[in-house]
PDB file of C-alpha atoms in Angstrom:
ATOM      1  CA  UNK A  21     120.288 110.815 120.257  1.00  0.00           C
ATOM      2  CA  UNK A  22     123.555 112.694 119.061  1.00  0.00           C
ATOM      3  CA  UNK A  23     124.772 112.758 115.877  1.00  0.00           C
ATOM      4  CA  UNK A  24     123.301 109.026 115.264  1.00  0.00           C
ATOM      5  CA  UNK A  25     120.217 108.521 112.646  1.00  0.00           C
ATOM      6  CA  UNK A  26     117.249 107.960 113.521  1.00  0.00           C
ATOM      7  CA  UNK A  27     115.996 105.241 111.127  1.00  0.00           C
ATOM      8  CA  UNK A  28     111.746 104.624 111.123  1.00  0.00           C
ATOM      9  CA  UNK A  29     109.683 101.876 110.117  1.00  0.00           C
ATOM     10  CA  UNK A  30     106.534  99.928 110.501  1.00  0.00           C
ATOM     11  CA  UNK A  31     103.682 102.832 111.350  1.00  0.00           C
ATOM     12  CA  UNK A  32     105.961 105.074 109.504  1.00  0.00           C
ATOM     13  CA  UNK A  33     105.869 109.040 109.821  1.00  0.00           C
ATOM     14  CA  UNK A  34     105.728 111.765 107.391  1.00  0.00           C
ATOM     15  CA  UNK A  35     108.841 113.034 107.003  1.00  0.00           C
ATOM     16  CA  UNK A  36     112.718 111.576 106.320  1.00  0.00           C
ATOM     17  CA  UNK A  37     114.276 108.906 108.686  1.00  0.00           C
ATOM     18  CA  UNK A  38     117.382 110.885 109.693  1.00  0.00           C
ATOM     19  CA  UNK A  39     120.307 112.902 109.473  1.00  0.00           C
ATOM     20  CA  UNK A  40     123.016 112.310 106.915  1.00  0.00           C
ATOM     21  CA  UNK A  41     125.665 111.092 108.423  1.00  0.00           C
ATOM     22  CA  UNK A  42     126.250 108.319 111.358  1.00  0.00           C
ATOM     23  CA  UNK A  43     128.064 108.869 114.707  1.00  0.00           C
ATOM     24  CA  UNK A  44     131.386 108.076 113.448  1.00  0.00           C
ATOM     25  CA  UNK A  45     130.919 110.310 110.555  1.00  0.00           C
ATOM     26  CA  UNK A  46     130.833 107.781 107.632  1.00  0.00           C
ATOM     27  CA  UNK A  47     128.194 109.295 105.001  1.00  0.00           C
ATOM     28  CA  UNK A  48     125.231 107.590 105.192  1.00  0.00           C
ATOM     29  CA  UNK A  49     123.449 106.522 101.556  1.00  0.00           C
ATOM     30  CA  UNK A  50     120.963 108.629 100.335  1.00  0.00           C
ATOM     31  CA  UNK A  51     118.191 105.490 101.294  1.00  0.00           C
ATOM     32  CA  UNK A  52     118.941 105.404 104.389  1.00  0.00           C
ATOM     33  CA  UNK A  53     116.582 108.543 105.112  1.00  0.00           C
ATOM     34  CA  UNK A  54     113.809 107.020 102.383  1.00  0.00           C
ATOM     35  CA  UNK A  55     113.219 103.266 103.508  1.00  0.00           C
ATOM     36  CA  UNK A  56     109.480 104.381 104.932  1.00  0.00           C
ATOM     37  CA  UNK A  57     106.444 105.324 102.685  1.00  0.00           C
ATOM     38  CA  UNK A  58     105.511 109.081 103.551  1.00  0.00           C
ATOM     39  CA  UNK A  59     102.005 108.282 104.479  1.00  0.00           C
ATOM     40  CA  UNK A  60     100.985 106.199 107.340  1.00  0.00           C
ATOM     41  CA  UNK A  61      98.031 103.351 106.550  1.00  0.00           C
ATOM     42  CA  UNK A  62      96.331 104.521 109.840  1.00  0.00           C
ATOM     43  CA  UNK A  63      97.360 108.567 110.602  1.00  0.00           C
ATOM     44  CA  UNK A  64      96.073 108.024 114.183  1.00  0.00           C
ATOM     45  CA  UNK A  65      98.704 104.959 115.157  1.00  0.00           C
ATOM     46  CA  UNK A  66     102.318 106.283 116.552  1.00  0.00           C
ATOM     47  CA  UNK A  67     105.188 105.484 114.345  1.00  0.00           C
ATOM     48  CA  UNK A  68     107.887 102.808 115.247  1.00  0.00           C
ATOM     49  CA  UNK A  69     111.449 104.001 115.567  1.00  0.00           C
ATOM     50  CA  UNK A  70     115.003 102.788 115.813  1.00  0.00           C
ATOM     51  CA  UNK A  71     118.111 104.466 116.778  1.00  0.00           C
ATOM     52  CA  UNK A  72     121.544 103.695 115.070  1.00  0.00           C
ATOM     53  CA  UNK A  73     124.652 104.161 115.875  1.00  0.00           C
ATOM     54  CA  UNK A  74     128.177 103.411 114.743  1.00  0.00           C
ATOM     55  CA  UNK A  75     130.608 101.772 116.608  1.00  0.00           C
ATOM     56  CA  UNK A  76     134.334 100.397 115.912  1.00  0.00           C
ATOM     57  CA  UNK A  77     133.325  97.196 113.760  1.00  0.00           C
ATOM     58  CA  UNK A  78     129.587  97.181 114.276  1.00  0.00           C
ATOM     59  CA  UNK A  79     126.549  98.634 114.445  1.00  0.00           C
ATOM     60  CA  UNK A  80     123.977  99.085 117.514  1.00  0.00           C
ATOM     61  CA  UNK A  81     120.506  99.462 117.185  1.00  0.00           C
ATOM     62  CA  UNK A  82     117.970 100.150 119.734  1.00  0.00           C
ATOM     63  CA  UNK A  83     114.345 100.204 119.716  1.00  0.00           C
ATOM     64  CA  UNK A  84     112.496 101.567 123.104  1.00  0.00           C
ATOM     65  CA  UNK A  85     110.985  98.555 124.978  1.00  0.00           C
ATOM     66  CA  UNK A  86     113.071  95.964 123.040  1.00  0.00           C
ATOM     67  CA  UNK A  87     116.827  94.512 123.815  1.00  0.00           C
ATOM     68  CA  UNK A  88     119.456  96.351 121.691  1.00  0.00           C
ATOM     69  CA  UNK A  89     120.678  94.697 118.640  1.00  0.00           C
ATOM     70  CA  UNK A  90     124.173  94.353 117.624  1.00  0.00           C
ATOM     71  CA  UNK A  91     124.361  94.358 113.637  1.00  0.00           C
ATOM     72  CA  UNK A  92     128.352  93.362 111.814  1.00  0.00           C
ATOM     73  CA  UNK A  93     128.529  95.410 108.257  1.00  0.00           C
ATOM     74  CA  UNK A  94     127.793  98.053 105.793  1.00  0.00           C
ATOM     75  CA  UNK A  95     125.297 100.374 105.858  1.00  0.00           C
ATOM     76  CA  UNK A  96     123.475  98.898 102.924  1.00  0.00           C
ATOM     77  CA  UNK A  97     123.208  95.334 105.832  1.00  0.00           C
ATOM     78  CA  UNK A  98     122.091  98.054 108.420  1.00  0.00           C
ATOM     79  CA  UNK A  99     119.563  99.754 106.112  1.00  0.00           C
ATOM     80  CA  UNK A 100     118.166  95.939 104.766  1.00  0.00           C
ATOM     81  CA  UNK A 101     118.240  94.549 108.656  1.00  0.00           C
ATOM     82  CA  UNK A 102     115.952  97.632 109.160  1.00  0.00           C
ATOM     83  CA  UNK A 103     113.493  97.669 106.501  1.00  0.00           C
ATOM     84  CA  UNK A 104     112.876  93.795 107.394  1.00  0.00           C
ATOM     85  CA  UNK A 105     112.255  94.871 111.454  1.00  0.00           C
ATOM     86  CA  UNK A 106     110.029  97.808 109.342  1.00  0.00           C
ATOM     87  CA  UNK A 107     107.842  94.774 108.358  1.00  0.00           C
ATOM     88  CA  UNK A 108     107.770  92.287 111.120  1.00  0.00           C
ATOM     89  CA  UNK A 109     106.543  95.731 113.516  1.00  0.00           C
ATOM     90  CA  UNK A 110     103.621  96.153 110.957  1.00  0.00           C
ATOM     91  CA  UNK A 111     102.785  92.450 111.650  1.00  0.00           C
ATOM     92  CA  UNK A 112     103.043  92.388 115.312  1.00  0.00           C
ATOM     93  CA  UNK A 113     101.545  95.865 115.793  1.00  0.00           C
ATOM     94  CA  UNK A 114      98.436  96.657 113.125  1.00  0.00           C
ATOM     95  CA  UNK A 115      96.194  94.890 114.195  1.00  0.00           C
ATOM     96  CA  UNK A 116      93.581  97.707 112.286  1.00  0.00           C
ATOM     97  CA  UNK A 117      94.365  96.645 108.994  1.00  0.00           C
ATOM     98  CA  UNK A 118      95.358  93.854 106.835  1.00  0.00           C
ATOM     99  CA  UNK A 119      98.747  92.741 105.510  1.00  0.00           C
ATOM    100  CA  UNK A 120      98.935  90.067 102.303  1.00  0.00           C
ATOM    101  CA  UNK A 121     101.949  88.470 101.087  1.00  0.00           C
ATOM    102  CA  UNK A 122     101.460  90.689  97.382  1.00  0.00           C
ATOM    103  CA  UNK A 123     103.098  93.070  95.015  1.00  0.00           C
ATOM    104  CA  UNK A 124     101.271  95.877  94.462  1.00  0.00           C
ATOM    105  CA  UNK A 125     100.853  98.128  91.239  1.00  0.00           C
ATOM    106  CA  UNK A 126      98.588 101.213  89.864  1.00  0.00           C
ATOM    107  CA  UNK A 127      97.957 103.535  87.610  1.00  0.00           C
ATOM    108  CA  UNK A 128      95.559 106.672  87.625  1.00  0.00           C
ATOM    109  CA  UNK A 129      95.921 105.817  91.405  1.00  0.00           C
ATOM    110  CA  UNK A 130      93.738 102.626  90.766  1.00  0.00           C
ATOM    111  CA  UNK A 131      95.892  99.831  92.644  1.00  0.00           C
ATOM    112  CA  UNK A 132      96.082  95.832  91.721  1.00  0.00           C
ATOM    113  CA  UNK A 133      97.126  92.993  93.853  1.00  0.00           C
ATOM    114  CA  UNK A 134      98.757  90.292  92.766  1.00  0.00           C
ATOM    115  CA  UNK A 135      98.735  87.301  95.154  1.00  0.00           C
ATOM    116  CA  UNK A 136     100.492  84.007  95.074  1.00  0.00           C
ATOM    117  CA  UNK A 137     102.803  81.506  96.960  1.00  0.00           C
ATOM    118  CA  UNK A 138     106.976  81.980  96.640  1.00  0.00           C
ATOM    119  CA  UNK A 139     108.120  81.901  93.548  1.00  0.00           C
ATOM    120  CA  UNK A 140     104.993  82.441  91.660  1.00  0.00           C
ATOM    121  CA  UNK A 141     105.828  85.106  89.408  1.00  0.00           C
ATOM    122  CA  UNK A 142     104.313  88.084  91.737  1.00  0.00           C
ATOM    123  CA  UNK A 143     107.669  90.410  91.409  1.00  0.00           C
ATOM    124  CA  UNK A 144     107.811  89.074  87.543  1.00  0.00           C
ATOM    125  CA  UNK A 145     103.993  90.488  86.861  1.00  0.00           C
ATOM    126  CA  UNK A 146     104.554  93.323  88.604  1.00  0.00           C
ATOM    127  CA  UNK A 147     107.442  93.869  86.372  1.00  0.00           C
ATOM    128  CA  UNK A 148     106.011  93.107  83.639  1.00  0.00           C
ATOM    129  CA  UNK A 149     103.028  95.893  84.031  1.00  0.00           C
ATOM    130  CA  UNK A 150     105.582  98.383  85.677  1.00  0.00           C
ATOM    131  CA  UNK A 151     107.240  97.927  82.299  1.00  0.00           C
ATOM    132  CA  UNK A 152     103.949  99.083  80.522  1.00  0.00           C
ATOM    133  CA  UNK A 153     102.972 102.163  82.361  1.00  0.00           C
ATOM    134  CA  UNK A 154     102.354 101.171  85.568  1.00  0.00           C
ATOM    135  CA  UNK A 155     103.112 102.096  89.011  1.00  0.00           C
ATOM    136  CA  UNK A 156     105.358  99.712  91.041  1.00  0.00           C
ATOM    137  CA  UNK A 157     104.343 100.329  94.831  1.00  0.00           C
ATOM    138  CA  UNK A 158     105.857  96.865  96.322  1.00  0.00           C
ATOM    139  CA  UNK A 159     106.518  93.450  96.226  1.00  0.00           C
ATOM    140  CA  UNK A 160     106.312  91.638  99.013  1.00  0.00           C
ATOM    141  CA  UNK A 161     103.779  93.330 101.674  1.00  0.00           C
ATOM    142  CA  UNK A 162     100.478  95.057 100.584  1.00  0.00           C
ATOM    143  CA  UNK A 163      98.752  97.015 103.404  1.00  0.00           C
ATOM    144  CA  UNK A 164      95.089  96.854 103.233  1.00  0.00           C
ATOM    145  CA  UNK A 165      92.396  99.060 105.276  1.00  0.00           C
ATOM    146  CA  UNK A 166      89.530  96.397 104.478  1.00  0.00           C
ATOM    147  CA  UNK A 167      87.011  99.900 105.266  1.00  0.00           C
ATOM    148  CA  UNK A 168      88.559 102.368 102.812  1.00  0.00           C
ATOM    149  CA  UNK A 169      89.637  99.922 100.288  1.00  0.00           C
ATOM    150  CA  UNK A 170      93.234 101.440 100.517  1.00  0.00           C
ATOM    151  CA  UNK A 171      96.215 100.206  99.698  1.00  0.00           C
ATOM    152  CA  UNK A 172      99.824 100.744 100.487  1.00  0.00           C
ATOM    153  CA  UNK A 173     103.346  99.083 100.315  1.00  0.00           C
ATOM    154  CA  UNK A 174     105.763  98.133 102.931  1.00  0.00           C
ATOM    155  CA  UNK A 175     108.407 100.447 103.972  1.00  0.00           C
ATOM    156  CA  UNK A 176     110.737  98.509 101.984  1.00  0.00           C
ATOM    157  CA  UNK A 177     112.346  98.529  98.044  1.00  0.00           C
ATOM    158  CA  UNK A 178     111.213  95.987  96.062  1.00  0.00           C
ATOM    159  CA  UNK A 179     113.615  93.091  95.568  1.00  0.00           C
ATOM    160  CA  UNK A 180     114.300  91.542  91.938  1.00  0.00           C
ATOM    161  CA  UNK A 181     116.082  88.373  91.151  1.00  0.00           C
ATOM    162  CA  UNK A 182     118.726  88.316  87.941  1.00  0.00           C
ATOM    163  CA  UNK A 183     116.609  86.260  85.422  1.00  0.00           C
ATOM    164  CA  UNK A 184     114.293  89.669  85.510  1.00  0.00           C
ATOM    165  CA  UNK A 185     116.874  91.120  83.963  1.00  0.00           C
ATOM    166  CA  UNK A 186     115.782  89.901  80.874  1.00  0.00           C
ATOM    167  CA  UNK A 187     112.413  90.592  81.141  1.00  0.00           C
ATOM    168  CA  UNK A 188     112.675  94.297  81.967  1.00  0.00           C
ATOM    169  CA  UNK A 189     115.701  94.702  78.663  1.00  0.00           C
ATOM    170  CA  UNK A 190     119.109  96.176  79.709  1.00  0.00           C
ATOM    171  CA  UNK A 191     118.300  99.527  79.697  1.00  0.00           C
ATOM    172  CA  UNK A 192     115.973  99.528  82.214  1.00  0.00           C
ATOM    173  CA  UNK A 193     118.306  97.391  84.176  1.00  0.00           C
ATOM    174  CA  UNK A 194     121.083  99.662  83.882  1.00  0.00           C
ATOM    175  CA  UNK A 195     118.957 102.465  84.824  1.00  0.00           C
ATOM    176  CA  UNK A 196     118.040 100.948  88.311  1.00  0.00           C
ATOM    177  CA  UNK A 197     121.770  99.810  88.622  1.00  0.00           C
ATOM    178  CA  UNK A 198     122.185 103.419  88.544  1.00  0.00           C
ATOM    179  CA  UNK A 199     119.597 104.609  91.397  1.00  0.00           C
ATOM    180  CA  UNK A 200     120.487 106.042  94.392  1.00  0.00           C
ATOM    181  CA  UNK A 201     118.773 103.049  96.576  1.00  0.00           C
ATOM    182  CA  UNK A 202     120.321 100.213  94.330  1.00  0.00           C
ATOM    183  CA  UNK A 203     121.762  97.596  96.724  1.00  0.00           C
ATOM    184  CA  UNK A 204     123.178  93.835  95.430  1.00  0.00           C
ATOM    185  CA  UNK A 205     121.674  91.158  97.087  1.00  0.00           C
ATOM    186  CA  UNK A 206     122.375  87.624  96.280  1.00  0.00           C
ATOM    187  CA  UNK A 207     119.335  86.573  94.772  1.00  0.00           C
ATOM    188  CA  UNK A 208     119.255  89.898  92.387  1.00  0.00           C
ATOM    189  CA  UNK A 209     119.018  93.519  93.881  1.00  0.00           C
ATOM    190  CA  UNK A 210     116.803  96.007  95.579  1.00  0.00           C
ATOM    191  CA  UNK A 211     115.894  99.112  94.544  1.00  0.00           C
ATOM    192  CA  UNK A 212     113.011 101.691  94.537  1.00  0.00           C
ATOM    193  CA  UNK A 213     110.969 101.920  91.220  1.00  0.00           C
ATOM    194  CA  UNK A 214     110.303 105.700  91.582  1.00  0.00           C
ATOM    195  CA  UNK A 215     113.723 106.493  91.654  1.00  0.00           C
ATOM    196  CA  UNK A 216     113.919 104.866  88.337  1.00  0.00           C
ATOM    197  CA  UNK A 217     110.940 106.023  86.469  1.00  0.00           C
ATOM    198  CA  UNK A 218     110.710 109.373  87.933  1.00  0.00           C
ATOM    199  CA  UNK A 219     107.565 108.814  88.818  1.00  0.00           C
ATOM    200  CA  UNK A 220     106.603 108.673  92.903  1.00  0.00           C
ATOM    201  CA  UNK A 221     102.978 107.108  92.706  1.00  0.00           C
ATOM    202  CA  UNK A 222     100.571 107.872  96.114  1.00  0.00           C
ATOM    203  CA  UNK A 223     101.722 106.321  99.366  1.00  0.00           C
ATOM    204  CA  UNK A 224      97.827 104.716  99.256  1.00  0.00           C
ATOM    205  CA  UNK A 225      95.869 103.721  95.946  1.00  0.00           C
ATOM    206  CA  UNK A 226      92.694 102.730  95.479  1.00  0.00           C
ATOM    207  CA  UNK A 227      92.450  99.061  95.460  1.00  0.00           C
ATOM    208  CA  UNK A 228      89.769  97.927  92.116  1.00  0.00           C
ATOM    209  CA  UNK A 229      91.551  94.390  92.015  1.00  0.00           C
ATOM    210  CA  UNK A 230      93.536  91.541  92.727  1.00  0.00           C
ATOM    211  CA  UNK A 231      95.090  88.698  90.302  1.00  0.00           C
ATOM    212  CA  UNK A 232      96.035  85.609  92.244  1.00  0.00           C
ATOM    213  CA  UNK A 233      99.097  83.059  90.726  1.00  0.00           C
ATOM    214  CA  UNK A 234      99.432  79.160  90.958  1.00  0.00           C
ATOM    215  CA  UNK A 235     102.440  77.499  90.894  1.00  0.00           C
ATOM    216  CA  UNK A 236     102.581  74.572  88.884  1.00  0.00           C
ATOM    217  CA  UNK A 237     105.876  72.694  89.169  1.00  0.00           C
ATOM    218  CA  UNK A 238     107.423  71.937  85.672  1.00  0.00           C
ATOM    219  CA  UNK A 239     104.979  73.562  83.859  1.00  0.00           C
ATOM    220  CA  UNK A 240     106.490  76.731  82.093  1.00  0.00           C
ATOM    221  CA  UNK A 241     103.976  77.613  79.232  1.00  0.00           C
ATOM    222  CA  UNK A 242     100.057  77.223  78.409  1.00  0.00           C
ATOM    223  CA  UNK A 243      99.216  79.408  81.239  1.00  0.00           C
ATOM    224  CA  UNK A 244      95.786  80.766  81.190  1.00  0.00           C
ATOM    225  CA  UNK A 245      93.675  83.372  83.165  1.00  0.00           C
ATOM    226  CA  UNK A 246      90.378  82.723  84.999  1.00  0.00           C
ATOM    227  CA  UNK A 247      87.682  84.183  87.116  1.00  0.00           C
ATOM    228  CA  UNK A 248      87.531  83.059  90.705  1.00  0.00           C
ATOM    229  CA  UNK A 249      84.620  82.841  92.591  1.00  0.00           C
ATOM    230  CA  UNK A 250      84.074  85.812  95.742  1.00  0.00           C
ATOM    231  CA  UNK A 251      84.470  82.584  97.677  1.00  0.00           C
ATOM    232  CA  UNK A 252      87.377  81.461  96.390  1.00  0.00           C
ATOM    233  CA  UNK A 253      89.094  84.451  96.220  1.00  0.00           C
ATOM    234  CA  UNK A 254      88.355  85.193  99.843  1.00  0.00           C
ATOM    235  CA  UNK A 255      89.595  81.957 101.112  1.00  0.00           C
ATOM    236  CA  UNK A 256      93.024  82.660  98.714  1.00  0.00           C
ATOM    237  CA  UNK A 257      93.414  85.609 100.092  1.00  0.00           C
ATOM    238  CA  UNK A 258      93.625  84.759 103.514  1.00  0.00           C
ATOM    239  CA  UNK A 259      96.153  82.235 102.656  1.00  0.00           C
ATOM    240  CA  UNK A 260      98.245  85.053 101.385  1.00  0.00           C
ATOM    241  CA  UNK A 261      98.107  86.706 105.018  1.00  0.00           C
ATOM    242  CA  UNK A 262     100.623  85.937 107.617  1.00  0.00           C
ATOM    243  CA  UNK A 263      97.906  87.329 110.201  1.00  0.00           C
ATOM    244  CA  UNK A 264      95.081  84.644 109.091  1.00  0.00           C
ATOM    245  CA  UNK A 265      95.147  81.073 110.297  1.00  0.00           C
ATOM    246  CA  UNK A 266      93.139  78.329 108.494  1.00  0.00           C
ATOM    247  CA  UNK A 267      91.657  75.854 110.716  1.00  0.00           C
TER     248      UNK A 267
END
């Protein structure tokens, strides 16, 4: 492998992605080593890797067993291109536990999902409660082992759009402006939360509950909160699972 980093995703491993620096010696962000959760949701699987390296006005990645990918950019495209291939291998290759369309948040290592459809208000919630004490794991994939009751995040930072700026005050914006993993996208940013708070929560939590969102075009106030029958819930939350198919 050289000089190039070695970048990991999906069943991710224990320990840092890479070295520092790419083959052409351009200094890699700090990120680029930290896109993977350090525990795996299943210790017995074998981690996914890719292997990057620099060439004159692109990028090459390659994957054992899969065609080598050509990627035109920065390291923060490289990095984002990555942790999105990080995903899509959990999908295609984990088949031992479930994945949900969520953001997921803690505290006292006691983790909530929070389900919904695009656009629902999931990152805004999570926000919201990450705001008020709590842990922000992830946003957009929640790993579930349905026999432990475990969950984790995706090996992935959690993306915000711009009108959250105003929800989470300027300081706290500034402050993730300011982390190391901080990347413009052009919907918001990304960024992780523990690099912000200080605070790195467990790679796995305890799941003790889930709080599923409607979308109600046009409707911007009178919201309300309700209980949902065990049926219910089970049927929305395999409509928040890219690996369930409702007949």
């Amino acid at each position: 492998m050289g000089d190039a980093p070695e970048v990991r995703g999906g069943r991710p491993p224990r320990r840092d992605c890479g070295p520092r620096t790419p083959s052409n010696g351009a200094r890699w962000p700090r990120y680029a080593r930290r896109c993977a959760p350090e525990v795996c949701p299943s210790p017995s699987s074998r981690p996914t890797s890719w292997t990057v390296a620099a060439g004159d006005s692109h990028w090459t990645v390659d994957r054992a067993g899969h065609p080598t990918e050509t990627i035109r950019g920065d390291c923060n495209r490289v990095v984002t291109v990555l942790e999105f291939r990080g995903v899509q291998a959990i999908l295609e290759e984990a088949p031992d536990v479930l994945t949900l369309h969520a953001a997921l948040v803690s505290r006292d290592d006691r983790g909530l999902l929070i389900l919904g459809p695009g656009q629902s208000g999931k990152s805004t919630l999570a926000s919201a409660l990450w705001r008020h004490g709590f842990d922000f794991l992830g946003d957009d994939l929640a790993i579930v082992d349905p026999d432990s009751r475990l969950g984790s995040a995706a090996p992935r930072r959690v993306s915000l759009r711009t009108p959250s700026r105003a929800l989470l005050g300027e300081s706290l914006w500034s402050r993730i402006v300011a982390s190391p993993s901080h990347a413009l996208t052009p919907e918001g940013c990304v960024f992780h939360p523990h690099e912000v708070d200080g605070h790195r929560p467990r790679a796995s939590v305890s799941l003790v509950g889930c709080v599923f969102l409607s979308r109600r075009p046009g409707r911007h106030t009178g919201g309300g909160v309700l209980a949902v029958p065990p049926g219910d819930a089970v049927l929305a939350t395999a409509l928040c699972s890219p690996e369930v198919i409702i007949r």
